[in-house]
PDB file of C-alpha atoms in Angstrom:
ATOM      1  CA  UNK A  54      71.992  21.831  -4.120  1.00  0.00           C
ATOM      2  CA  UNK A  55      74.194  25.439  -4.453  1.00  0.00           C
ATOM      3  CA  UNK A  56      72.595  28.685  -3.820  1.00  0.00           C
ATOM      4  CA  UNK A  57      75.773  30.210  -6.125  1.00  0.00           C
ATOM      5  CA  UNK A  58      77.962  28.872  -8.591  1.00  0.00           C
ATOM      6  CA  UNK A  59      79.705  29.918 -11.771  1.00  0.00           C
ATOM      7  CA  UNK A  60      76.898  27.875 -13.468  1.00  0.00           C
ATOM      8  CA  UNK A  61      74.495  29.762 -11.687  1.00  0.00           C
ATOM      9  CA  UNK A  62      76.183  33.129 -12.835  1.00  0.00           C
ATOM     10  CA  UNK A  63      76.513  32.126 -16.472  1.00  0.00           C
ATOM     11  CA  UNK A  64      72.500  31.452 -16.408  1.00  0.00           C
ATOM     12  CA  UNK A  65      71.716  34.639 -14.869  1.00  0.00           C
ATOM     13  CA  UNK A  66      74.036  36.288 -17.449  1.00  0.00           C
ATOM     14  CA  UNK A  67      72.209  34.393 -20.617  1.00  0.00           C
ATOM     15  CA  UNK A  68      68.571  34.678 -19.041  1.00  0.00           C
ATOM     16  CA  UNK A  69      69.171  37.958 -17.156  1.00  0.00           C
ATOM     17  CA  UNK A  70      65.935  37.023 -14.867  1.00  0.00           C
ATOM     18  CA  UNK A  71      63.854  37.744 -17.747  1.00  0.00           C
ATOM     19  CA  UNK A  72      61.412  35.025 -17.264  1.00  0.00           C
ATOM     20  CA  UNK A  73      61.056  35.970 -13.440  1.00  0.00           C
ATOM     21  CA  UNK A  74      60.384  39.563 -14.415  1.00  0.00           C
ATOM     22  CA  UNK A  75      57.389  38.352 -16.814  1.00  0.00           C
ATOM     23  CA  UNK A  76      56.357  35.848 -14.398  1.00  0.00           C
ATOM     24  CA  UNK A  77      56.018  38.059 -11.373  1.00  0.00           C
ATOM     25  CA  UNK A  78      54.317  40.716 -13.042  1.00  0.00           C
ATOM     26  CA  UNK A  79      51.678  38.197 -14.414  1.00  0.00           C
ATOM     27  CA  UNK A  80      51.039  36.645 -11.231  1.00  0.00           C
ATOM     28  CA  UNK A  81      50.761  40.191  -9.452  1.00  0.00           C
ATOM     29  CA  UNK A  82      48.128  41.322 -11.936  1.00  0.00           C
ATOM     30  CA  UNK A  83      46.022  38.444 -10.971  1.00  0.00           C
ATOM     31  CA  UNK A  84      46.441  38.566  -7.466  1.00  0.00           C
ATOM     32  CA  UNK A  85      45.166  42.425  -7.985  1.00  0.00           C
ATOM     33  CA  UNK A  86      42.316  41.408  -9.776  1.00  0.00           C
ATOM     34  CA  UNK A  87      41.402  38.599  -7.013  1.00  0.00           C
ATOM     35  CA  UNK A  88      41.864  40.895  -3.899  1.00  0.00           C
ATOM     36  CA  UNK A  89      41.521  44.252  -2.992  1.00  0.00           C
ATOM     37  CA  UNK A  90      44.803  45.023  -1.244  1.00  0.00           C
ATOM     38  CA  UNK A  91      43.893  48.337  -0.071  1.00  0.00           C
ATOM     39  CA  UNK A  92      41.541  46.836   2.104  1.00  0.00           C
ATOM     40  CA  UNK A  93      43.814  44.260   3.709  1.00  0.00           C
ATOM     41  CA  UNK A  94      45.752  44.554   6.621  1.00  0.00           C
ATOM     42  CA  UNK A  95      47.854  41.643   5.911  1.00  0.00           C
ATOM     43  CA  UNK A  96      48.218  39.120   2.776  1.00  0.00           C
ATOM     44  CA  UNK A  97      49.925  35.669   2.985  1.00  0.00           C
ATOM     45  CA  UNK A  98      51.507  33.788   0.362  1.00  0.00           C
ATOM     46  CA  UNK A  99      53.086  30.267   0.548  1.00  0.00           C
ATOM     47  CA  UNK A 100      55.727  29.450  -2.365  1.00  0.00           C
ATOM     48  CA  UNK A 101      56.005  25.658  -2.319  1.00  0.00           C
ATOM     49  CA  UNK A 102      58.871  24.573  -3.954  1.00  0.00           C
ATOM     50  CA  UNK A 103      60.294  28.188  -3.860  1.00  0.00           C
ATOM     51  CA  UNK A 104      64.048  27.100  -5.329  1.00  0.00           C
ATOM     52  CA  UNK A 105      67.507  27.826  -4.305  1.00  0.00           C
ATOM     53  CA  UNK A 106      67.126  31.119  -6.116  1.00  0.00           C
ATOM     54  CA  UNK A 107      63.695  32.389  -4.929  1.00  0.00           C
ATOM     55  CA  UNK A 108      63.616  35.231  -7.500  1.00  0.00           C
ATOM     56  CA  UNK A 109      60.143  35.344  -8.263  1.00  0.00           C
ATOM     57  CA  UNK A 110      58.672  35.511  -4.897  1.00  0.00           C
ATOM     58  CA  UNK A 111      61.051  38.339  -3.933  1.00  0.00           C
ATOM     59  CA  UNK A 112      60.147  40.181  -6.787  1.00  0.00           C
ATOM     60  CA  UNK A 113      56.405  39.838  -5.776  1.00  0.00           C
ATOM     61  CA  UNK A 114      56.731  40.812  -2.456  1.00  0.00           C
ATOM     62  CA  UNK A 115      59.086  43.954  -3.010  1.00  0.00           C
ATOM     63  CA  UNK A 116      56.768  45.153  -5.730  1.00  0.00           C
ATOM     64  CA  UNK A 117      53.468  44.962  -3.694  1.00  0.00           C
ATOM     65  CA  UNK A 118      55.099  46.191  -0.737  1.00  0.00           C
ATOM     66  CA  UNK A 119      56.063  49.415  -2.568  1.00  0.00           C
ATOM     67  CA  UNK A 120      52.697  49.683  -4.107  1.00  0.00           C
ATOM     68  CA  UNK A 121      50.336  48.879  -1.228  1.00  0.00           C
ATOM     69  CA  UNK A 122      52.268  50.350   1.763  1.00  0.00           C
ATOM     70  CA  UNK A 123      49.658  50.217   4.482  1.00  0.00           C
ATOM     71  CA  UNK A 124      49.139  46.398   3.700  1.00  0.00           C
ATOM     72  CA  UNK A 125      51.713  43.888   5.054  1.00  0.00           C
ATOM     73  CA  UNK A 126      53.032  41.194   2.553  1.00  0.00           C
ATOM     74  CA  UNK A 127      54.183  37.796   4.024  1.00  0.00           C
ATOM     75  CA  UNK A 128      55.704  34.725   2.357  1.00  0.00           C
ATOM     76  CA  UNK A 129      56.339  31.379   3.652  1.00  0.00           C
ATOM     77  CA  UNK A 130      58.859  29.418   1.001  1.00  0.00           C
ATOM     78  CA  UNK A 131      59.154  26.005   1.265  1.00  0.00           C
ATOM     79  CA  UNK A 132      61.587  23.432  -0.089  1.00  0.00           C
ATOM     80  CA  UNK A 133      63.996  20.713   0.385  1.00  0.00           C
ATOM     81  CA  UNK A 134      66.764  23.059   2.095  1.00  0.00           C
ATOM     82  CA  UNK A 135      69.746  22.420   4.182  1.00  0.00           C
ATOM     83  CA  UNK A 136      70.834  24.049   7.403  1.00  0.00           C
ATOM     84  CA  UNK A 137      73.263  25.923   5.613  1.00  0.00           C
ATOM     85  CA  UNK A 138      70.981  26.685   2.853  1.00  0.00           C
ATOM     86  CA  UNK A 139      68.514  28.295   5.050  1.00  0.00           C
ATOM     87  CA  UNK A 140      71.018  30.534   6.504  1.00  0.00           C
ATOM     88  CA  UNK A 141      72.310  31.986   3.260  1.00  0.00           C
ATOM     89  CA  UNK A 142      68.826  32.653   2.549  1.00  0.00           C
ATOM     90  CA  UNK A 143      68.545  34.979   5.205  1.00  0.00           C
ATOM     91  CA  UNK A 144      64.780  34.888   6.176  1.00  0.00           C
ATOM     92  CA  UNK A 145      63.376  38.474   7.099  1.00  0.00           C
ATOM     93  CA  UNK A 146      60.390  39.619   8.406  1.00  0.00           C
ATOM     94  CA  UNK A 147      58.582  39.606   4.995  1.00  0.00           C
ATOM     95  CA  UNK A 148      59.845  36.206   3.512  1.00  0.00           C
ATOM     96  CA  UNK A 149      60.735  33.538   5.696  1.00  0.00           C
ATOM     97  CA  UNK A 150      62.417  30.060   4.316  1.00  0.00           C
ATOM     98  CA  UNK A 151      61.655  26.508   5.721  1.00  0.00           C
ATOM     99  CA  UNK A 152      62.664  22.773   4.971  1.00  0.00           C
ATOM    100  CA  UNK A 153      59.522  21.253   3.137  1.00  0.00           C
ATOM    101  CA  UNK A 154      59.127  18.863   6.030  1.00  0.00           C
ATOM    102  CA  UNK A 155      58.169  21.691   8.296  1.00  0.00           C
ATOM    103  CA  UNK A 156      54.972  22.596   6.602  1.00  0.00           C
ATOM    104  CA  UNK A 157      52.106  21.669   8.822  1.00  0.00           C
ATOM    105  CA  UNK A 158      49.629  20.707   6.474  1.00  0.00           C
ATOM    106  CA  UNK A 159      46.759  22.405   8.583  1.00  0.00           C
ATOM    107  CA  UNK A 160      43.289  23.835   7.477  1.00  0.00           C
ATOM    108  CA  UNK A 161      43.633  26.220  10.049  1.00  0.00           C
ATOM    109  CA  UNK A 162      46.858  27.827   8.511  1.00  0.00           C
ATOM    110  CA  UNK A 163      45.427  30.011   5.913  1.00  0.00           C
ATOM    111  CA  UNK A 164      47.052  31.889   2.974  1.00  0.00           C
ATOM    112  CA  UNK A 165      45.779  34.137   0.655  1.00  0.00           C
ATOM    113  CA  UNK A 166      47.910  32.665  -2.105  1.00  0.00           C
ATOM    114  CA  UNK A 167      49.593  29.490  -2.871  1.00  0.00           C
ATOM    115  CA  UNK A 168      52.247  29.360  -5.626  1.00  0.00           C
ATOM    116  CA  UNK A 169      53.461  26.236  -7.416  1.00  0.00           C
ATOM    117  CA  UNK A 170      55.592  27.606 -10.116  1.00  0.00           C
ATOM    118  CA  UNK A 171      57.258  24.952 -12.143  1.00  0.00           C
ATOM    119  CA  UNK A 172      57.367  22.341  -9.404  1.00  0.00           C
ATOM    120  CA  UNK A 173      54.946  19.556  -9.976  1.00  0.00           C
ATOM    121  CA  UNK A 174      56.614  18.177 -12.912  1.00  0.00           C
ATOM    122  CA  UNK A 175      59.474  18.025 -10.945  1.00  0.00           C
ATOM    123  CA  UNK A 176      57.700  16.144  -8.240  1.00  0.00           C
ATOM    124  CA  UNK A 177      56.811  13.574 -10.903  1.00  0.00           C
ATOM    125  CA  UNK A 178      53.769  13.741 -13.304  1.00  0.00           C
ATOM    126  CA  UNK A 179      53.475   9.837 -13.192  1.00  0.00           C
ATOM    127  CA  UNK A 180      53.146   9.962  -9.699  1.00  0.00           C
ATOM    128  CA  UNK A 181      49.561  11.072  -9.619  1.00  0.00           C
ATOM    129  CA  UNK A 182      49.022  10.176  -6.056  1.00  0.00           C
ATOM    130  CA  UNK A 183      51.804  12.257  -4.430  1.00  0.00           C
ATOM    131  CA  UNK A 184      51.022  15.194  -6.298  1.00  0.00           C
ATOM    132  CA  UNK A 185      47.401  15.058  -5.952  1.00  0.00           C
ATOM    133  CA  UNK A 186      47.848  14.715  -2.198  1.00  0.00           C
ATOM    134  CA  UNK A 187      50.204  17.625  -1.892  1.00  0.00           C
ATOM    135  CA  UNK A 188      48.269  19.792  -4.139  1.00  0.00           C
ATOM    136  CA  UNK A 189      45.208  18.702  -1.886  1.00  0.00           C
ATOM    137  CA  UNK A 190      46.606  19.782   1.434  1.00  0.00           C
ATOM    138  CA  UNK A 191      47.890  23.478  -0.159  1.00  0.00           C
ATOM    139  CA  UNK A 192      44.157  23.858  -1.552  1.00  0.00           C
ATOM    140  CA  UNK A 193      42.914  23.374   1.898  1.00  0.00           C
ATOM    141  CA  UNK A 194      45.124  26.068   3.385  1.00  0.00           C
ATOM    142  CA  UNK A 195      44.761  28.519   0.533  1.00  0.00           C
ATOM    143  CA  UNK A 196      42.102  30.593  -1.006  1.00  0.00           C
ATOM    144  CA  UNK A 197      43.544  30.807  -4.373  1.00  0.00           C
ATOM    145  CA  UNK A 198      46.267  28.403  -6.072  1.00  0.00           C
ATOM    146  CA  UNK A 199      48.441  29.834  -8.849  1.00  0.00           C
ATOM    147  CA  UNK A 200      50.183  26.801 -10.790  1.00  0.00           C
ATOM    148  CA  UNK A 201      52.739  27.425 -13.463  1.00  0.00           C
ATOM    149  CA  UNK A 202      53.549  24.575 -15.234  1.00  0.00           C
ATOM    150  CA  UNK A 203      54.245  23.073 -19.007  1.00  0.00           C
ATOM    151  CA  UNK A 204      52.216  21.443 -21.577  1.00  0.00           C
ATOM    152  CA  UNK A 205      53.923  18.769 -24.032  1.00  0.00           C
ATOM    153  CA  UNK A 206      52.028  18.164 -27.213  1.00  0.00           C
ATOM    154  CA  UNK A 207      54.288  15.186 -28.337  1.00  0.00           C
ATOM    155  CA  UNK A 208      57.920  14.018 -28.454  1.00  0.00           C
ATOM    156  CA  UNK A 209      59.352  17.128 -30.241  1.00  0.00           C
ATOM    157  CA  UNK A 210      57.812  19.181 -27.251  1.00  0.00           C
ATOM    158  CA  UNK A 211      58.909  17.103 -24.511  1.00  0.00           C
ATOM    159  CA  UNK A 212      62.507  17.032 -25.667  1.00  0.00           C
ATOM    160  CA  UNK A 213      62.313  20.885 -25.712  1.00  0.00           C
ATOM    161  CA  UNK A 214      60.890  20.999 -22.326  1.00  0.00           C
ATOM    162  CA  UNK A 215      63.488  18.615 -20.853  1.00  0.00           C
ATOM    163  CA  UNK A 216      66.220  20.532 -22.710  1.00  0.00           C
ATOM    164  CA  UNK A 217      64.764  23.705 -21.015  1.00  0.00           C
ATOM    165  CA  UNK A 218      64.727  22.051 -17.669  1.00  0.00           C
ATOM    166  CA  UNK A 219      68.182  20.754 -18.329  1.00  0.00           C
ATOM    167  CA  UNK A 220      69.453  24.462 -19.034  1.00  0.00           C
ATOM    168  CA  UNK A 221      67.541  26.140 -16.106  1.00  0.00           C
ATOM    169  CA  UNK A 222      68.353  23.720 -13.341  1.00  0.00           C
ATOM    170  CA  UNK A 223      71.536  21.878 -14.336  1.00  0.00           C
ATOM    171  CA  UNK A 224      73.681  23.672 -11.849  1.00  0.00           C
ATOM    172  CA  UNK A 225      71.368  23.012  -8.911  1.00  0.00           C
ATOM    173  CA  UNK A 226      70.877  19.159  -9.070  1.00  0.00           C
ATOM    174  CA  UNK A 227      67.512  19.206 -10.126  1.00  0.00           C
ATOM    175  CA  UNK A 228      65.957  15.791 -11.434  1.00  0.00           C
ATOM    176  CA  UNK A 229      65.078  16.162 -15.015  1.00  0.00           C
ATOM    177  CA  UNK A 230      61.363  15.064 -15.760  1.00  0.00           C
ATOM    178  CA  UNK A 231      60.564  12.374 -18.268  1.00  0.00           C
ATOM    179  CA  UNK A 232      57.009  13.641 -18.989  1.00  0.00           C
ATOM    180  CA  UNK A 233      55.001  16.784 -18.627  1.00  0.00           C
ATOM    181  CA  UNK A 234      51.225  17.421 -18.111  1.00  0.00           C
ATOM    182  CA  UNK A 235      49.150  17.483 -21.565  1.00  0.00           C
ATOM    183  CA  UNK A 236      45.617  19.364 -21.433  1.00  0.00           C
ATOM    184  CA  UNK A 237      43.899  16.320 -20.716  1.00  0.00           C
ATOM    185  CA  UNK A 238      45.905  14.834 -18.022  1.00  0.00           C
ATOM    186  CA  UNK A 239      46.127  18.531 -16.668  1.00  0.00           C
ATOM    187  CA  UNK A 240      42.339  18.974 -16.595  1.00  0.00           C
ATOM    188  CA  UNK A 241      41.737  15.382 -15.498  1.00  0.00           C
ATOM    189  CA  UNK A 242      44.111  16.308 -12.520  1.00  0.00           C
ATOM    190  CA  UNK A 243      42.173  19.319 -11.145  1.00  0.00           C
ATOM    191  CA  UNK A 244      39.034  17.775 -11.831  1.00  0.00           C
ATOM    192  CA  UNK A 245      40.325  14.904  -9.303  1.00  0.00           C
ATOM    193  CA  UNK A 246      40.891  17.484  -6.733  1.00  0.00           C
ATOM    194  CA  UNK A 247      37.405  19.126  -7.099  1.00  0.00           C
ATOM    195  CA  UNK A 248      38.945  22.673  -7.342  1.00  0.00           C
ATOM    196  CA  UNK A 249      37.617  25.158 -10.009  1.00  0.00           C
ATOM    197  CA  UNK A 250      40.036  26.518 -12.685  1.00  0.00           C
ATOM    198  CA  UNK A 251      39.022  30.457 -12.762  1.00  0.00           C
ATOM    199  CA  UNK A 252      41.577  31.227 -15.382  1.00  0.00           C
ATOM    200  CA  UNK A 253      44.056  29.664 -17.756  1.00  0.00           C
ATOM    201  CA  UNK A 254      46.942  31.842 -18.990  1.00  0.00           C
ATOM    202  CA  UNK A 255      48.726  30.568 -22.030  1.00  0.00           C
ATOM    203  CA  UNK A 256      49.629  33.320 -24.285  1.00  0.00           C
ATOM    204  CA  UNK A 257      52.896  34.460 -22.398  1.00  0.00           C
ATOM    205  CA  UNK A 258      56.166  34.285 -23.645  1.00  0.00           C
ATOM    206  CA  UNK A 259      58.861  33.731 -20.838  1.00  0.00           C
ATOM    207  CA  UNK A 260      62.025  34.422 -22.827  1.00  0.00           C
ATOM    208  CA  UNK A 261      63.551  36.528 -24.991  1.00  0.00           C
ATOM    209  CA  UNK A 262      62.773  36.091 -28.661  1.00  0.00           C
ATOM    210  CA  UNK A 263      66.190  34.921 -29.535  1.00  0.00           C
ATOM    211  CA  UNK A 264      65.754  31.691 -27.468  1.00  0.00           C
ATOM    212  CA  UNK A 265      63.159  30.765 -30.311  1.00  0.00           C
ATOM    213  CA  UNK A 266      63.224  26.977 -29.450  1.00  0.00           C
ATOM    214  CA  UNK A 267      62.276  27.693 -25.844  1.00  0.00           C
ATOM    215  CA  UNK A 268      59.646  30.585 -26.404  1.00  0.00           C
ATOM    216  CA  UNK A 269      56.558  28.676 -27.837  1.00  0.00           C
ATOM    217  CA  UNK A 270      53.614  29.860 -25.829  1.00  0.00           C
ATOM    218  CA  UNK A 271      52.005  26.436 -26.237  1.00  0.00           C
ATOM    219  CA  UNK A 272      54.633  24.790 -23.919  1.00  0.00           C
ATOM    220  CA  UNK A 273      53.676  27.144 -21.143  1.00  0.00           C
ATOM    221  CA  UNK A 274      50.530  28.087 -18.937  1.00  0.00           C
ATOM    222  CA  UNK A 275      49.297  29.541 -15.395  1.00  0.00           C
ATOM    223  CA  UNK A 276      46.466  28.094 -14.150  1.00  0.00           C
ATOM    224  CA  UNK A 277      44.487  30.194 -11.435  1.00  0.00           C
ATOM    225  CA  UNK A 278      42.374  27.932  -9.184  1.00  0.00           C
ATOM    226  CA  UNK A 279      39.891  28.304  -6.376  1.00  0.00           C
ATOM    227  CA  UNK A 280      38.311  25.989  -4.123  1.00  0.00           C
TER     228      UNK A 280
END
């Protein structure tokens, strides 16, 4: 997968990071309602499946660090990165990037927040055992989990979501899912993990109005979970 290409440039020109700006603001708002950052020396975030253009986590860390100067914010980002991509991503003191196989699923390694942003449907919703295992392991390491994903409501919405994924990911060689969660399959999924959903947000538009076929609020949700 490429970190930069003409396709990435065109995508950025069209969408202008609008989705990432809205999503980062929403996540920050929820994080602030869950933790008193002013009383914390350090906050750790794990971003699982952070991707090759990790704009959301960069915005989150930058905004929180600027607002809470006495608190240190650290993010560990995991994905299927090659060595050359890890070099290009340039880890720093606040954000470090790792290959997904380097993640030690360890209960002793603790994070305040875990982000699973539009990741599970790419792993494969039909592969229930795999997504359960990954999410359960991340749950054991994290106080709160944020799952951002999609709900399909039939054949038309499935087509729109697949088209949306194609437009968003075609330059990165990402496999386009065949199915997505619906409300029943998602609720069964989190119930099987024995994890509590403390909030679900599904009234946000992540695209500008003229992308009306992507902008159906029913297709998007953020689920805030606590073990």
